[in-house]
C-alpha cells in the first residue's frame, strides 16, 4: 500500500483555487484561481513559498495554467475569453501576448511536447490549435467544432502531435493534423461516460488515456493501431480507442481532475467529495482488460471540493488545490 | 415583456418559525434543519411575478433534505409551468442564496422536482456544473438579476 503524507498547506489565494501546474524541472509550480492571479511557488529552506505573483493579465477567473516544455513560458486560460502568454525575457514573467478569438470562457490550455503548438478550448464548444511561430507570433492553425457542448479540457499526447479534448457533451475527442493538407481533423470520438468529462491524462507511452467524469467514474482507454495483434478492427488507417477499464464505486461525487504519473504510473484523482484517491495497476494485469486497485485515499484532504491534482515530474510529490482556497503538498511513499 | 404564466396559482405562506427556549440557549448545539434552509430561500422573488417562490409553491419544505453529518443540502423546486424559461434562473437564485448563507462545508444540490419540467435533465446538469455557475456569477448583468430575486421584500 502506498501512503500520501501531508507535507505543507499553502494558503495565499483569495477564493477558489482552480489549478496547479508543475514547471517541467519540478522545482517550481504555479497556481491560479478565482482571484485572477497566478502564483509561482518555489522551495526555500525546505519549505514551499510564494515568491512571484502575476496579476493584471486577466479580468476574470483564471481557470488553468500550463508551462511550455522548455519552462520559459506560461499560458493562462481565463473566463475573460482570452489566453495570455507570459515570458521571462525581461528577467521576470510578463504577459506579452494575449490570444483572442473564443466567444466566451476559455476553460483549458495545453502545449504540445515540442512547444510548437498550443491548444485552447472554451464554453463556445470549440477547440483551437495555435502554431507558435518565430518571434512569439501565434497563428490560429485550426478551429475545431467537433463537440456539441462546452469543452472542459485539452491535453496533448506525450510524444506525438495528437490532441485530446473532454466535454460537457460526455465525450472525449482525438484530433490530429492530416498530413496531406495540414488540416486538423477529429479522428476519434470516445463515448462511454454518462455525464460531463472533466479531465483526461495520457500515460507516459501515450497509448493509454485516463478520463474522469461527473458520472463518478474513471475510465481507462487503450489505443489499438491499424493491424493490431489483438485483431481489433480499426476501419481506415486510424487507431481506435477502446474503454478497457471503468473504476466505479470509489468516487461519491463528480471527479474533477486526474493525473497519471509518468514516473510511477500511479493515477491520482481530485473529487467533489473532498477526497484524493490514488490508483495503481495490478501486477500481471491483462493489458486489454487491466485491473486498477486503490492504494490510498485521503478523506477530508481539503475542506471543500478538490479541483486539481498534479504529480511532480519525479513522481514523489502530489500537489492538490481546492475550493477552500488552499493548496496542499503531499509526499508519496510506497 | 410578456408573462409566460399569466395566472399562476397563489398559495398561503407558512407561519413564522416559533423560537423555542432551547434555541435561544447558546449552549445547545442547534443543527441546521430543513425549516432553516426553507426560511433562507422561501422569500426569494419570482423573476416574473411580485410573489415569493413559497407563494407560488416553487419551494416547499417537504422537498428539502439536510444531512448534517455528510454536509449535504438538497433542494427540489417545482417550476410553475413545464416550459418555464425562467427555470434555470430560479434554480441559480436558490443556489446563490444558499451558497452565501450556509457554511462553506455544505455541498448544495439544487434540482427540478422530477417530472415537473420539460428540460429537467439539462437544467439540472447546468445547475450542478460549478464551473458554469462560477462563470455565470461573474456576469454582471446576470448577478444583478439574481440579486434582485434574492432580496426579500
Coordinates of C-alpha atoms in Angstrom, one line a residue:
Chain A
X1 CA 0.0 0.0 0.0
X2 CA 1.2 3.5 -0.8
X3 CA 1.0 6.4 1.5
X4 CA 0.3 10.1 1.0
X5 CA 1.6 12.3 3.8
X6 CA 0.7 16.0 4.1
X7 CA 3.9 18.0 3.8
X8 CA 2.6 21.5 3.7
X9 CA -0.5 23.6 3.4
X10 CA -0.3 26.8 1.3
X11 CA -2.9 29.4 1.6
X12 CA -2.5 32.7 -0.3
X13 CA -5.2 32.8 -2.9
X14 CA -8.5 34.5 -2.1
X15 CA -11.3 32.2 -3.0
X16 CA -11.3 29.1 -5.1
X17 CA -8.0 27.7 -6.4
X18 CA -8.8 26.1 -9.8
X19 CA -5.5 24.7 -11.0
X20 CA -1.8 23.9 -10.2
X21 CA 0.9 23.1 -12.8
X22 CA 4.5 21.9 -12.4
X23 CA 7.4 23.6 -14.1
X24 CA 9.0 20.8 -16.2
X25 CA 12.1 20.6 -13.9
X26 CA 9.9 20.1 -10.9
X27 CA 11.5 22.9 -8.7
X28 CA 8.7 25.4 -9.2
X29 CA 4.9 25.1 -9.6
X30 CA 2.2 27.7 -10.5
X31 CA -1.3 28.1 -9.2
X32 CA -4.3 30.1 -10.3
X33 CA -7.9 30.8 -9.4
X34 CA -10.9 33.0 -8.8
X35 CA -8.7 35.9 -7.6
X36 CA -7.4 36.4 -11.1
X37 CA -3.7 35.9 -10.1
X38 CA -1.1 33.4 -11.0
X39 CA 1.3 32.5 -8.1
X40 CA 4.7 30.8 -8.5
X41 CA 5.9 28.6 -5.7
X42 CA 9.4 27.5 -5.1
X43 CA 11.3 25.9 -2.2
X44 CA 13.3 27.9 0.3
X45 CA 15.0 26.2 3.3
X46 CA 12.9 23.1 2.6
X47 CA 9.6 24.9 2.6
X48 CA 7.4 25.9 -0.4
X49 CA 6.7 29.6 -0.5
X50 CA 5.1 32.1 -2.9
X51 CA 7.8 34.2 -4.5
X52 CA 6.1 35.7 -7.5
X53 CA 2.5 36.9 -8.2
X54 CA 1.4 37.5 -11.7
X55 CA -1.5 39.9 -11.7
X56 CA -3.4 42.2 -14.2
X57 CA -3.2 39.6 -17.0
X58 CA -6.9 38.8 -16.9
X59 CA -10.2 40.5 -16.0
X60 CA -11.9 37.4 -14.8
X61 CA -11.2 34.0 -13.1
X62 CA -8.0 32.2 -14.4
X63 CA -9.2 28.6 -14.9
X64 CA -5.9 26.9 -15.9
X65 CA -2.2 27.5 -16.5
X66 CA 0.3 25.5 -18.5
X67 CA 4.1 25.6 -18.7
X68 CA 5.8 25.3 -22.1
X69 CA 8.1 22.2 -22.2
X70 CA 11.2 24.5 -22.1
X71 CA 9.8 26.1 -18.9
X72 CA 10.2 29.7 -20.3
X73 CA 6.6 30.4 -21.0
X74 CA 3.3 30.1 -19.0
X75 CA 0.0 30.1 -20.8
X76 CA -3.1 31.0 -18.8
X77 CA -6.8 30.4 -19.8
X78 CA -9.4 32.7 -18.4
X79 CA -13.1 33.2 -18.1
X80 CA -12.5 36.6 -19.8
X81 CA -12.4 34.7 -23.1
X82 CA -8.6 35.2 -23.6
X83 CA -5.4 33.2 -23.2
X84 CA -2.3 35.0 -22.1
X85 CA 1.3 34.0 -22.7
X86 CA 3.8 35.0 -20.1
X87 CA 7.5 35.0 -20.8
X88 CA 10.6 36.0 -18.8
X89 CA 12.7 37.7 -21.5
X90 CA 12.9 40.7 -19.3
X91 CA 14.2 38.6 -16.4
X92 CA 10.8 38.2 -14.8
X93 CA 7.5 36.8 -16.1
X94 CA 5.5 39.3 -18.0
X95 CA 2.4 39.0 -20.2
X96 CA 3.4 40.0 -23.7
X97 CA 0.9 38.1 -25.8
X98 CA -2.9 37.7 -25.5
X99 CA -4.7 35.3 -27.7
X100 CA -8.2 36.2 -28.6
X101 CA -10.9 34.6 -30.6
X102 CA -13.0 32.4 -28.4
X103 CA -16.6 33.7 -27.9
X104 CA -16.7 33.0 -24.2
X105 CA -14.9 31.5 -21.2
X106 CA -11.6 29.7 -22.1
X107 CA -11.5 26.5 -19.9
X108 CA -8.2 24.9 -20.7
X109 CA -4.9 25.4 -22.4
X110 CA -2.1 22.9 -23.3
X111 CA 1.3 22.9 -25.1
X112 CA 2.4 20.1 -27.4
X113 CA 5.6 18.3 -26.4
X114 CA 7.7 20.2 -28.9
X115 CA 6.4 23.6 -27.7
X116 CA 5.4 24.4 -31.3
X117 CA 1.7 24.1 -30.8
X118 CA -0.8 25.4 -28.2
X119 CA -4.4 24.3 -27.8
X120 CA -7.2 26.1 -26.1
X121 CA -10.9 25.2 -25.6
X122 CA -14.0 27.1 -24.5
X123 CA -17.6 27.1 -23.5
X124 CA -18.2 28.2 -27.1
X125 CA -17.8 24.4 -27.9
X126 CA -14.7 24.9 -30.0
X127 CA -11.1 23.7 -29.7
X128 CA -8.4 26.0 -31.2
X129 CA -4.9 24.9 -32.3
X130 CA -2.3 27.7 -32.4
X131 CA 1.0 27.5 -34.2
X132 CA 3.9 29.0 -32.3
X133 CA 5.9 30.8 -35.0
X134 CA 9.1 32.8 -34.7
X135 CA 9.2 36.0 -32.6
X136 CA 6.4 34.8 -30.4
X137 CA 3.8 35.0 -33.0
X138 CA 0.8 32.8 -32.5
X139 CA -1.2 31.8 -35.6
X140 CA -4.5 30.0 -35.4
X141 CA -4.0 26.8 -37.3
X142 CA -7.4 25.3 -36.7
X143 CA -10.8 25.9 -35.1
X144 CA -12.4 22.5 -34.4
X145 CA -16.1 22.4 -33.8
X146 CA -16.5 18.7 -33.3
X147 CA -18.0 18.9 -29.8
X148 CA -21.7 19.8 -29.3
X149 CA -21.2 21.4 -25.9
X150 CA -18.8 23.3 -23.6
X151 CA -15.3 21.9 -23.9
X152 CA -13.7 21.4 -20.5
X153 CA -10.1 20.2 -21.1
X154 CA -7.5 19.8 -23.7
X155 CA -4.2 17.9 -23.5
X156 CA -1.5 16.8 -25.9
X157 CA -0.1 13.3 -26.4
X158 CA 3.3 12.9 -24.6
X159 CA 5.3 12.5 -27.9
X160 CA 3.1 13.0 -30.9
X161 CA 1.1 15.9 -32.2
X162 CA -2.1 14.3 -31.2
X163 CA -4.6 16.3 -29.2
X164 CA -7.4 15.0 -26.8
X165 CA -10.3 17.1 -25.6
X166 CA -13.0 16.4 -22.9
X167 CA -16.5 17.9 -23.0
X168 CA -19.8 18.6 -21.3
X169 CA -21.3 16.5 -24.2
X170 CA -20.0 13.4 -22.3
X171 CA -17.4 12.5 -25.0
X172 CA -13.7 12.7 -25.5
X173 CA -12.3 13.5 -29.0
X174 CA -8.9 12.9 -30.5
X175 CA -7.6 15.3 -33.2
X176 CA -4.6 15.2 -35.4
X177 CA -3.1 17.0 -38.4
X178 CA -3.9 15.5 -41.7
X179 CA -0.5 15.1 -43.4
X180 CA -2.0 15.5 -46.9
X181 CA -3.3 19.0 -46.4
X182 CA -2.2 20.1 -42.9
X183 CA -5.8 20.4 -41.8
X184 CA -6.7 19.4 -38.2
X185 CA -9.3 16.7 -38.1
X186 CA -11.2 14.7 -35.5
X187 CA -10.0 11.1 -35.8
X188 CA -11.8 9.5 -32.9
X189 CA -14.7 10.0 -30.5
X190 CA -14.6 8.2 -27.2
X191 CA -18.1 7.6 -25.9
X192 CA -18.9 5.8 -22.7
X193 CA -19.2 8.3 -19.9
X194 CA -22.7 9.2 -18.9
X195 CA -22.1 12.8 -17.9
X196 CA -19.6 15.7 -18.3
X197 CA -16.0 14.5 -18.8
X198 CA -14.0 17.0 -16.7
X199 CA -10.4 15.9 -17.3
X200 CA -8.1 13.5 -19.0
X201 CA -4.5 12.4 -18.8
X202 CA -2.2 10.2 -21.1
X203 CA 0.1 7.7 -19.6
X204 CA 3.8 8.0 -20.4
X205 CA 3.6 6.0 -23.6
X206 CA 0.6 7.9 -24.9
X207 CA -1.1 4.6 -25.9
X208 CA -3.4 4.9 -22.9
X209 CA -5.7 7.7 -21.7
X210 CA -7.5 8.1 -18.4
X211 CA -10.6 10.2 -18.2
X212 CA -12.8 11.3 -15.2
X213 CA -16.4 12.4 -15.1
X214 CA -19.4 13.9 -13.4
X215 CA -20.8 10.3 -13.7
X216 CA -18.4 9.5 -10.7
X217 CA -16.3 7.1 -12.7
X218 CA -12.8 7.0 -14.1
X219 CA -12.2 5.2 -17.4
X220 CA -9.0 3.8 -19.0
X221 CA -8.8 3.8 -22.8
X222 CA -6.4 1.8 -24.8
X223 CA -5.2 2.7 -28.3
X224 CA -5.4 0.0 -31.0
X225 CA -3.4 0.9 -34.1
X226 CA -4.3 -0.4 -37.5
X227 CA -3.1 -4.0 -37.8
X228 CA -3.0 -4.6 -34.1
X229 CA -2.2 -8.1 -32.9
X230 CA -5.4 -8.3 -30.8
X231 CA -7.4 -8.1 -34.1
X232 CA -9.5 -5.1 -33.0
X233 CA -11.0 -3.7 -36.2
X234 CA -9.8 -0.2 -37.0
X235 CA -11.6 0.6 -40.2
X236 CA -9.4 3.1 -42.1
X237 CA -5.8 3.7 -41.1
X238 CA -6.7 5.4 -37.9
X239 CA -6.3 3.9 -34.4
X240 CA -9.4 3.1 -32.4
X241 CA -9.6 3.8 -28.6
X242 CA -11.5 1.3 -26.5
X243 CA -12.5 1.7 -22.9
X244 CA -10.7 -1.3 -21.3
X245 CA -11.5 -0.5 -17.6
X246 CA -14.0 1.5 -15.6
X247 CA -13.3 2.4 -12.0
X248 CA -16.7 2.8 -10.4
X249 CA -17.9 2.7 -6.8
X250 CA -14.9 4.7 -5.5
X251 CA -15.9 8.3 -6.0
X252 CA -19.1 9.6 -4.4
X253 CA -19.3 12.9 -6.3
X254 CA -18.0 14.5 -9.5
X255 CA -14.4 13.7 -10.3
X256 CA -12.9 17.0 -11.4
X257 CA -9.3 16.0 -12.3
X258 CA -7.0 13.2 -12.9
X259 CA -3.2 13.0 -13.0
X260 CA -1.3 10.0 -14.5
X261 CA 2.3 10.0 -13.2
X262 CA 4.8 9.5 -15.9
X263 CA 7.4 8.2 -13.5
X264 CA 5.5 5.7 -11.3
X265 CA 2.4 5.0 -13.4
X266 CA 0.1 5.9 -10.4
X267 CA -3.2 7.6 -11.1
X268 CA -4.4 10.3 -8.7
X269 CA -8.0 11.8 -8.7
X270 CA -9.5 15.0 -7.4
X271 CA -13.1 14.7 -6.3
X272 CA -16.1 16.8 -5.2
X273 CA -16.3 14.6 -2.1
X274 CA -13.1 16.3 -0.8
X275 CA -11.2 13.1 -1.2
X276 CA -7.9 12.4 -3.0
X277 CA -7.5 8.8 -4.2
X278 CA -4.5 7.1 -5.8
X279 CA -4.9 4.0 -8.0
X280 CA -2.2 1.5 -9.2
X281 CA -2.4 -1.0 -12.0
X282 CA -2.2 -4.5 -10.5
X283 CA 0.8 -6.7 -11.4
X284 CA 0.3 -9.1 -14.2
X285 CA -2.9 -7.3 -15.1
X286 CA -4.1 -8.1 -18.7
X287 CA -3.3 -5.0 -20.9
X288 CA -6.5 -5.5 -22.7
X289 CA -8.6 -5.7 -19.5
X290 CA -6.4 -4.1 -16.8
X291 CA -7.3 -4.0 -13.1
X292 CA -6.5 -1.0 -11.0
X293 CA -6.6 -1.1 -7.2
X294 CA -7.0 1.9 -4.9
X295 CA -3.7 2.1 -3.0
X296 CA -4.5 5.1 -0.9
X297 CA -7.3 7.5 -0.2
X298 CA -7.2 10.7 1.9
X299 CA -10.7 11.5 3.4
X300 CA -11.2 15.3 4.0
X301 CA -8.0 16.0 2.2
X302 CA -9.4 19.6 1.8
X303 CA -12.4 21.3 3.5
X304 CA -14.2 21.6 0.1
X305 CA -14.1 20.1 -3.4
X306 CA -10.7 19.1 -4.7
X307 CA -10.3 20.8 -8.1
X308 CA -6.9 19.6 -9.3
X309 CA -4.2 17.1 -8.6
X310 CA -0.7 17.1 -10.2
X311 CA 2.2 14.7 -9.8
X312 CA 5.6 16.2 -9.8
X313 CA 7.9 15.3 -12.7
X314 CA 9.8 13.0 -10.3
X315 CA 6.6 11.4 -9.1
X316 CA 7.5 11.8 -5.4
X317 CA 5.2 14.8 -4.7
X318 CA 1.5 15.4 -5.4
X319 CA 0.0 18.9 -5.3
X320 CA -3.7 19.5 -4.8
X321 CA -5.9 22.6 -4.7
X322 CA -9.4 23.2 -3.6
X323 CA -12.5 25.5 -3.5
X324 CA -11.4 26.1 0.2
X325 CA -8.6 28.4 -1.2
X326 CA -5.8 26.1 -0.2
X327 CA -3.0 24.3 -2.0
X328 CA -1.6 21.2 -0.3
X329 CA 1.8 19.4 -0.9
X330 CA 1.7 15.7 -0.3
X331 CA 4.7 13.3 -0.2
X332 CA 4.1 9.9 -1.7
X333 CA 5.9 6.8 -0.5
X334 CA 5.4 3.2 -1.4
Chain B
X1 CA -42.1 41.6 -21.5
X2 CA -45.0 39.2 -21.9
X3 CA -45.7 36.9 -19.0
X4 CA -45.4 33.2 -19.7
X5 CA -47.8 32.1 -16.9
X6 CA -50.3 34.9 -16.6
X7 CA -52.4 33.5 -13.8
X8 CA -50.3 31.4 -11.5
X9 CA -51.8 29.6 -8.5
X10 CA -51.0 31.5 -5.3
X11 CA -50.7 29.7 -2.0
X12 CA -50.6 30.8 1.6
X13 CA -47.3 31.4 3.3
X14 CA -46.4 29.2 6.3
X15 CA -46.4 30.8 9.8
X16 CA -43.2 32.2 11.2
X17 CA -41.0 29.7 12.9
X18 CA -41.6 29.6 16.7
X19 CA -38.4 30.1 18.6
X20 CA -38.1 27.7 21.5
X21 CA -36.3 28.4 24.7
X22 CA -33.7 25.8 23.8
X23 CA -32.9 27.5 20.5
X24 CA -32.2 30.7 22.4
X25 CA -29.8 28.9 24.7
X26 CA -26.3 29.4 23.2
X27 CA -25.0 26.3 25.0
X28 CA -27.3 24.0 23.0
X29 CA -25.9 22.9 19.6
X30 CA -28.6 23.8 17.1
X31 CA -28.1 21.9 13.8
X32 CA -29.2 23.3 10.5
X33 CA -32.6 21.7 9.6
X34 CA -34.9 21.7 6.6
X35 CA -37.0 24.5 8.2
X36 CA -34.0 26.7 8.5
X37 CA -33.0 26.1 4.9
X38 CA -36.6 26.7 3.8
X39 CA -36.6 30.0 5.7
X40 CA -33.5 31.1 3.9
X41 CA -35.0 30.7 0.4
X42 CA -38.8 30.9 0.7
X43 CA -38.7 34.7 0.4
X44 CA -36.8 34.7 -3.0
X45 CA -38.9 36.6 -5.5
X46 CA -40.2 35.1 -8.7
X47 CA -38.5 36.8 -11.7
X48 CA -41.9 37.5 -13.3
X49 CA -44.4 38.0 -10.6
X50 CA -44.3 40.1 -7.4
X51 CA -44.7 36.9 -5.4
X52 CA -42.3 34.7 -3.5
X53 CA -41.2 31.2 -4.5
X54 CA -43.1 30.0 -1.5
X55 CA -46.3 31.6 -2.5
X56 CA -46.1 30.0 -6.0
X57 CA -45.3 26.6 -4.5
X58 CA -42.0 26.6 -6.3
X59 CA -40.4 25.8 -3.0
X60 CA -41.8 23.5 -0.3
X61 CA -40.2 22.5 3.0
X62 CA -41.1 18.8 2.3
X63 CA -38.8 18.9 -0.8
X64 CA -35.7 19.9 1.1
X65 CA -33.2 17.4 2.6
X66 CA -30.4 18.2 5.0
X67 CA -27.7 15.8 6.1
X68 CA -25.6 17.5 8.7
X69 CA -23.2 14.5 9.1
X70 CA -22.3 14.4 5.5
X71 CA -22.7 18.2 4.9
X72 CA -25.3 17.8 2.2
X73 CA -28.2 20.1 1.4
X74 CA -30.6 19.1 -1.5
X75 CA -33.4 21.4 -2.6
X76 CA -36.0 20.3 -5.2
X77 CA -38.0 23.1 -6.8
X78 CA -41.2 23.0 -8.9
X79 CA -41.4 25.4 -11.9
X80 CA -44.9 26.9 -12.2
X81 CA -45.3 25.5 -15.7
X82 CA -43.4 22.7 -17.5
X83 CA -42.0 25.0 -20.2
X84 CA -40.9 27.8 -17.8
X85 CA -37.9 29.5 -19.5
X86 CA -37.0 31.0 -16.1
X87 CA -36.3 27.6 -14.6
X88 CA -32.5 27.9 -14.7
X89 CA -32.6 31.5 -13.4
X90 CA -34.8 30.4 -10.5
X91 CA -32.5 27.4 -9.7
X92 CA -29.5 29.7 -9.8
X93 CA -31.1 32.2 -7.4
X94 CA -31.8 29.4 -4.9
X95 CA -28.3 28.1 -5.3
X96 CA -26.6 31.5 -4.9
X97 CA -28.7 32.4 -1.8
X98 CA -27.7 29.1 -0.2
X99 CA -24.0 29.5 -1.2
X100 CA -24.0 32.9 0.5
X101 CA -25.9 31.9 3.7
X102 CA -24.8 28.4 4.5
X103 CA -21.4 27.5 6.0
X104 CA -18.8 26.5 3.3
X105 CA -18.7 22.9 4.4
X106 CA -22.2 22.2 2.8
X107 CA -22.4 20.8 -0.7
X108 CA -25.6 22.3 -2.1
X109 CA -27.6 20.5 -4.8
X110 CA -30.5 22.3 -6.4
X111 CA -32.6 20.3 -8.8
X112 CA -36.0 20.4 -10.5
X113 CA -38.7 18.3 -8.8
X114 CA -38.7 15.2 -11.0
X115 CA -41.4 15.3 -13.8
X116 CA -42.2 19.0 -13.5
X117 CA -40.2 20.5 -16.3
X118 CA -39.7 19.6 -20.0
X119 CA -35.9 20.2 -19.9
X120 CA -35.4 18.9 -16.4
X121 CA -32.2 17.0 -17.2
X122 CA -30.4 19.8 -19.0
X123 CA -31.4 22.4 -16.3
X124 CA -30.2 20.1 -13.5
X125 CA -26.9 19.4 -15.4
X126 CA -26.2 23.1 -15.8
X127 CA -27.0 23.9 -12.1
X128 CA -24.7 21.1 -11.0
X129 CA -21.8 22.3 -13.0
X130 CA -19.9 24.5 -10.6
X131 CA -17.6 25.9 -13.3
X132 CA -20.6 27.2 -15.3
X133 CA -22.2 28.5 -12.2
X134 CA -19.0 30.3 -11.2
X135 CA -18.8 31.8 -14.7
X136 CA -22.4 32.9 -14.6
X137 CA -21.8 34.7 -11.3
X138 CA -19.1 36.7 -12.9
X139 CA -21.5 38.0 -15.4
X140 CA -22.5 41.5 -14.1
X141 CA -25.9 41.6 -15.8
X142 CA -26.9 38.1 -14.5
X143 CA -25.8 38.7 -11.0
X144 CA -27.8 41.9 -10.9
X145 CA -30.9 40.0 -11.9
X146 CA -30.2 37.2 -9.4
X147 CA -29.6 39.8 -6.6
X148 CA -33.0 41.4 -7.4
X149 CA -34.7 37.9 -7.0
X150 CA -32.8 37.2 -3.8
X151 CA -33.5 40.4 -1.9
X152 CA -36.6 39.8 0.3
X153 CA -39.3 42.3 0.2

